[in-house]
Coordinates of C-alpha atoms in Angstrom, one line a residue:
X28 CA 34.0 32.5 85.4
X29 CA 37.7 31.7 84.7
X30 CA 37.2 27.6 85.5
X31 CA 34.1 27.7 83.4
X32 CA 36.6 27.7 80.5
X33 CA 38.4 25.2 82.2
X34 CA 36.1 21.9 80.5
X35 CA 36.7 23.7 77.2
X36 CA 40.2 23.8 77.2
X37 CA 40.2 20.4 78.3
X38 CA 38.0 19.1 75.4
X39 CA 40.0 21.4 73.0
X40 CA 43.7 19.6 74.5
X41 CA 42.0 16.1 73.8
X42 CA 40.6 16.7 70.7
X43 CA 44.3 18.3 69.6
X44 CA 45.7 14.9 71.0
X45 CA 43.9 12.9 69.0
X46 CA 44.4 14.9 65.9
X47 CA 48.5 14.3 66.5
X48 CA 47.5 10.7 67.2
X49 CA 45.6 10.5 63.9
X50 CA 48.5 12.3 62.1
X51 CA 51.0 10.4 63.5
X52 CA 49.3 7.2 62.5
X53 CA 48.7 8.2 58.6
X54 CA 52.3 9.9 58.8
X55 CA 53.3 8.3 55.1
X56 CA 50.2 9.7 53.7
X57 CA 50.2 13.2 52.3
X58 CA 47.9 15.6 52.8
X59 CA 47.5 16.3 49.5
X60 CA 47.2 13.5 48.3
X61 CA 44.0 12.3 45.4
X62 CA 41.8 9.8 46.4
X63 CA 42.0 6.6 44.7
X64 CA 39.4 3.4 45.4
X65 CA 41.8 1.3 47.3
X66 CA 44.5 3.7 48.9
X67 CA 44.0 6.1 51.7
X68 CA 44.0 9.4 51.6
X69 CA 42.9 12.6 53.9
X70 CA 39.3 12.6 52.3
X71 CA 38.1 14.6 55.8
X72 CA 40.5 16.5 57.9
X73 CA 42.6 14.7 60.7
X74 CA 40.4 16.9 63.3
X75 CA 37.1 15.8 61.4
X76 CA 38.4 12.4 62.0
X77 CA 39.7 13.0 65.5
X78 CA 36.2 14.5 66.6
X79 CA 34.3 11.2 65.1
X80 CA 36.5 9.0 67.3
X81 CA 35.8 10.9 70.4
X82 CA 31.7 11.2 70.1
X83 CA 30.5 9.0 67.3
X84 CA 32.7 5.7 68.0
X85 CA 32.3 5.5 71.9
X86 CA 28.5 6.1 71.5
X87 CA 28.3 3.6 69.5
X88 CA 30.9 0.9 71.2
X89 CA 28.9 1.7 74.9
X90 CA 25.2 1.4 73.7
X91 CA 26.2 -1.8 71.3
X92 CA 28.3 -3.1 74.9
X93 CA 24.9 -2.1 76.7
X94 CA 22.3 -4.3 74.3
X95 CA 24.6 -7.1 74.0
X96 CA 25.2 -7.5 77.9
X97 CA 21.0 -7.0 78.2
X98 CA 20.5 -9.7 75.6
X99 CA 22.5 -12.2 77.4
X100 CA 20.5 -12.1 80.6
X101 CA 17.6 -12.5 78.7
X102 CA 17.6 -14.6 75.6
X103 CA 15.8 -17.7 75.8
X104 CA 17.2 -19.9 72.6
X105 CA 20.7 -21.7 74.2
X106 CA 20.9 -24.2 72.0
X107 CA 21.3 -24.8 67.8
X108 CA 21.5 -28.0 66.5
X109 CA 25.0 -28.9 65.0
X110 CA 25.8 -28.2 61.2
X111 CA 25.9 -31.4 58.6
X112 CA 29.1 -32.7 58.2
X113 CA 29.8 -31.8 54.4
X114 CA 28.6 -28.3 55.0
X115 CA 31.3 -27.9 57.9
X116 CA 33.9 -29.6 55.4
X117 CA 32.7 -27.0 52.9
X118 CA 33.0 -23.9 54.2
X119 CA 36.2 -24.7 55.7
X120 CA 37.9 -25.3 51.7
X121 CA 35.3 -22.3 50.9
X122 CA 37.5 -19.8 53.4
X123 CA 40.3 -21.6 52.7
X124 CA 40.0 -20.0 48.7
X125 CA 38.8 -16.9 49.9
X126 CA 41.4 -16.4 51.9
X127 CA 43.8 -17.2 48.6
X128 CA 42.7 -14.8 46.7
X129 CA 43.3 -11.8 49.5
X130 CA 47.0 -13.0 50.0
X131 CA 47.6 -13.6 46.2
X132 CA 48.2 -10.2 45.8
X133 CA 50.5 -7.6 47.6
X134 CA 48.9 -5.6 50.9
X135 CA 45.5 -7.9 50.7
X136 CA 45.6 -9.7 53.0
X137 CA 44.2 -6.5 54.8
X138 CA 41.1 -6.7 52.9
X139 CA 40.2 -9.7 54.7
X140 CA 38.6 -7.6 57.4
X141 CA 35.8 -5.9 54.7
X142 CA 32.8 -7.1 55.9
X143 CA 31.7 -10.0 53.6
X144 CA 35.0 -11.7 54.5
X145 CA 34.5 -11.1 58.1
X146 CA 30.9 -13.1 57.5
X147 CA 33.0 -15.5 55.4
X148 CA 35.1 -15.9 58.7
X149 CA 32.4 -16.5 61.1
X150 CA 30.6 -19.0 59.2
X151 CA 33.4 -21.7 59.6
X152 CA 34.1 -20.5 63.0
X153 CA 30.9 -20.9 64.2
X154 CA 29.3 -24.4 62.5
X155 CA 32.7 -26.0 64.3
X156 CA 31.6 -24.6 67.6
X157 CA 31.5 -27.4 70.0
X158 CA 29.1 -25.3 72.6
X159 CA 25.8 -25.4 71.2
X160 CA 25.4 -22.3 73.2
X161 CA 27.8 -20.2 71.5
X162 CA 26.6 -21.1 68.3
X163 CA 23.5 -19.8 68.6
X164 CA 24.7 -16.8 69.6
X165 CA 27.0 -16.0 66.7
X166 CA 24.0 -16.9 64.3
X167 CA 22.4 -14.1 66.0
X168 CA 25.2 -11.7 64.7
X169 CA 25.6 -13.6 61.5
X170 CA 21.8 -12.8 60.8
X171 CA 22.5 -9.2 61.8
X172 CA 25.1 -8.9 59.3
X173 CA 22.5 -10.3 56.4
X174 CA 21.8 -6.7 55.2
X175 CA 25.1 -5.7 54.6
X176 CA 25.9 -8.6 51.9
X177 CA 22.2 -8.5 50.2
X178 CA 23.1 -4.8 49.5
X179 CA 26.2 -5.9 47.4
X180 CA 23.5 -7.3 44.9
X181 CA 22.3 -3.7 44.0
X182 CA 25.9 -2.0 44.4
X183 CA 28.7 -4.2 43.9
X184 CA 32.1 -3.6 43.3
X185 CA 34.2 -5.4 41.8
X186 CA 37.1 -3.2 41.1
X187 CA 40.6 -4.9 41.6
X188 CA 39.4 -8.3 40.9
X189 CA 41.7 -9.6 38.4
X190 CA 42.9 -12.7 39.5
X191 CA 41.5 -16.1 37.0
X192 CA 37.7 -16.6 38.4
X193 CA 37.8 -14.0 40.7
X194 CA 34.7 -12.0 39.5
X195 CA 32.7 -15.4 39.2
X196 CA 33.8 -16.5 43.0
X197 CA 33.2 -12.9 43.8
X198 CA 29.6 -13.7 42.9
X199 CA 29.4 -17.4 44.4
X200 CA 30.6 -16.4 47.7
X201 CA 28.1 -13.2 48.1
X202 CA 25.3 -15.9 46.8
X203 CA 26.1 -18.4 49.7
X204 CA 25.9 -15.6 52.2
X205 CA 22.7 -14.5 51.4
X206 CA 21.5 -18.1 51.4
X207 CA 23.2 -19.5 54.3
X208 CA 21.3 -17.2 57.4
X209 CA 18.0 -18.7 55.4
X210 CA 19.0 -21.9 56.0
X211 CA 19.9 -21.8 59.6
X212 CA 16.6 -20.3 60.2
X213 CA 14.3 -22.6 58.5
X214 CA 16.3 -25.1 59.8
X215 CA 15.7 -24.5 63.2
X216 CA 19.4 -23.4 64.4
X217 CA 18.4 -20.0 64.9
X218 CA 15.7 -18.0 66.5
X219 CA 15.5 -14.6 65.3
X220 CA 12.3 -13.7 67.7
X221 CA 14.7 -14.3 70.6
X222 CA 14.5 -10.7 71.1
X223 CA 15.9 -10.4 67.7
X224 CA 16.2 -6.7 67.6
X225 CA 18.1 -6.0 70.5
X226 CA 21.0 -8.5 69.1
X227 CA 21.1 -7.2 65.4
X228 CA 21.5 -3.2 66.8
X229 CA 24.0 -4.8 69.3
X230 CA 26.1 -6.3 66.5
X231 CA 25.4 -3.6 64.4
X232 CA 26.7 -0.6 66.9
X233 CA 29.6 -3.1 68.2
X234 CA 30.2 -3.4 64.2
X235 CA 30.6 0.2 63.5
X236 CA 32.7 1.1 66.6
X237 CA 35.1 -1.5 64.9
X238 CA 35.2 0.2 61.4
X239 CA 35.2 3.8 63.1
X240 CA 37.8 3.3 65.2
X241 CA 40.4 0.0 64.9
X242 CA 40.2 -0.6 61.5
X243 CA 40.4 3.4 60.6
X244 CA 43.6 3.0 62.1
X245 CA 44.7 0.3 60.3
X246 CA 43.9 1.8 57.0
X247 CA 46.3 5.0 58.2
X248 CA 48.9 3.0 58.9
X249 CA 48.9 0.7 56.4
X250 CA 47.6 3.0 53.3
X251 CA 44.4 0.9 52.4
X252 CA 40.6 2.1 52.6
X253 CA 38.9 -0.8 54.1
X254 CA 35.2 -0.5 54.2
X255 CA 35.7 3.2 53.0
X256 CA 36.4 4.4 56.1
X257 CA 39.0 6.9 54.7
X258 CA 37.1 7.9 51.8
X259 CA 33.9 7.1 50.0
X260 CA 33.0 5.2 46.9
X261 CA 31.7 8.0 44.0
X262 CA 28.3 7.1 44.6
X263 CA 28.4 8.1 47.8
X264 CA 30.6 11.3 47.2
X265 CA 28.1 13.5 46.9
X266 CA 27.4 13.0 51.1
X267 CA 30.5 15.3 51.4
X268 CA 32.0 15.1 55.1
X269 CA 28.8 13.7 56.6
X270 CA 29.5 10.4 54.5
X271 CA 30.8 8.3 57.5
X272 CA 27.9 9.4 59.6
X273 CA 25.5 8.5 56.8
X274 CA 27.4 4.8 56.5
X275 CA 26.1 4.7 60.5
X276 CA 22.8 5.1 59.5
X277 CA 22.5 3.5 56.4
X278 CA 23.8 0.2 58.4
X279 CA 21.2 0.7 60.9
X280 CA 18.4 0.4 57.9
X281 CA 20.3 -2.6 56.7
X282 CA 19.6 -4.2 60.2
X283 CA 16.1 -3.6 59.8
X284 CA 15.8 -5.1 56.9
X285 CA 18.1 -8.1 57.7
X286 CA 15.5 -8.6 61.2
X287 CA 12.3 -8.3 59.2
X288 CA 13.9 -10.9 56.5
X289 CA 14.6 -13.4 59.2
X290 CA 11.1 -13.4 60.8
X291 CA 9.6 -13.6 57.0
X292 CA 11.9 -16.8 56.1
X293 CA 10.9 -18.0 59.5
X294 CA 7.3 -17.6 59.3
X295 CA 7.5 -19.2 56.2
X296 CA 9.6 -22.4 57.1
X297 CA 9.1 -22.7 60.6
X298 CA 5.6 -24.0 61.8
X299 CA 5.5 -22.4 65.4
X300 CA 8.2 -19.4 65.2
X301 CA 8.5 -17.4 68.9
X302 CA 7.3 -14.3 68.8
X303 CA 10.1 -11.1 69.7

């Protein structure tokens, strides 16, 4: 009876450890301190925080590991025809300004990892990809991530934005990420019936690991909330503690919605679209 306590204590010492981690990490950041839109702050308790990155994150980072690897033994679609020149130019000087506006301002260059500028990073990186291969494959994640930057349409936040044309290229960037994954579908470079909803909860578990975990720390030690990890926007406040968790599932909806938007624009454009 004495060693049946023994798994207990040993799930109570990791849990403590990652708690001091987690502490030692947001060590210039009171405990007390308000929450503001941009700063970090203690919104949940270190151990809240702590107990998420020892259940929620690894769950999500092993089945998101687990769909990807089982997608790549069995997708069919290896190859996407290469990109027009002038769009490749394009997005390049399209990053390129994005990218300006982050670093024109003290500490931003940390909000280059939210998630539309992570899309705004992969589109560049993958239309220069010289294996066809591997282009169609990060389409597949690109259209995964569709639902993430429609939603900014119905809730967007634009808080911070005061450099000259800031709001307005807010606006034209999120417009040519919603319109871009259309494209590449009705074009033909991507087939999102290759199994398509084994890839998009692949990405989108993969995704949230990322947030949960790396990028958590990163807004400890740096004093940003990226992505709200550390605390939510007020319209989500009233989710309370569970807010993070409901962020996992909310991103799971936006997947489904992203996948059934991709086999609509295809079914549309495309005259003989593969079925899943």
């Amino acid at each position: 009876q004495v060693f049946s306590f023994v798994p207990l204590l040993l799930m109570a010492a990791v849990v403590d450890a990652a708690e001091a981690a987690l502490l030692w990490l947001g060590r210039n950041i009171e405990l007390t301190r308000p929450c503001q839109s941009l700063a970090a702050c203690w919104y949940l308790s270190p151990r809240r925080y702590a107990i998420e990155s020892l259940t929620v994150l690894p769950t999500l980072f092993a089945v998101g590991l687990a769909l990807l690897l089982s997608w790549r033994r069995n997708r069919h679609d290896t190859v996407s025809p290469p990109f027009p020149l002038a769009l490749k130019l394009g997005l390049l000087v399209y990053y390129v300004i994005s990218v300006g506006y982050k670093l024109s301002r003290p500490g931003g260059g940390w909000f280059l990892l939210m998630p539309c500028l992570t899309v705004s990073a992969m589109w560049p990186v993958t239309v220069w990809l010289p294996s066809a291969s591997a282009r169609a494959e990060m389409l597949q994640h690109i259209v995964a991530l569709w639902g993430l930057i429609l939603v900014v349409f119905a809730t967007p936040d634009t808080h911070g934005l005061t450099q000259p044309l800031e709001v307005e290229w807010f606006w034209f960037q999120h417009a040519l990420l919603a319109v871009l994954p259309a494209y590449a579908i009705a074009s033909g470079r991507v087939n999102p019936g290759d199994d398509g909803w084994r890839i998009r909860f692949a990405t989108a578990f993969l995704g949230m690991s990322w947030y949960l975990g790396p990028v958590t720390a990163i807004c400890l030690v740096f004093d940003v909330n990226l992505n709200y990890m550390l605390h939510p926007p007020k319209a989500l406040s009233f989710l309370g503690d569970n807010y993070r968790l409901a962020v996992v599932a909310g991103y799971s909806t936006m997947v489904v919605l992203a996948q059934g938007l991709a086999l609509g624009v295809q079914r549309i454009f495309v005259q003989k679209p593969k079925s899943a």
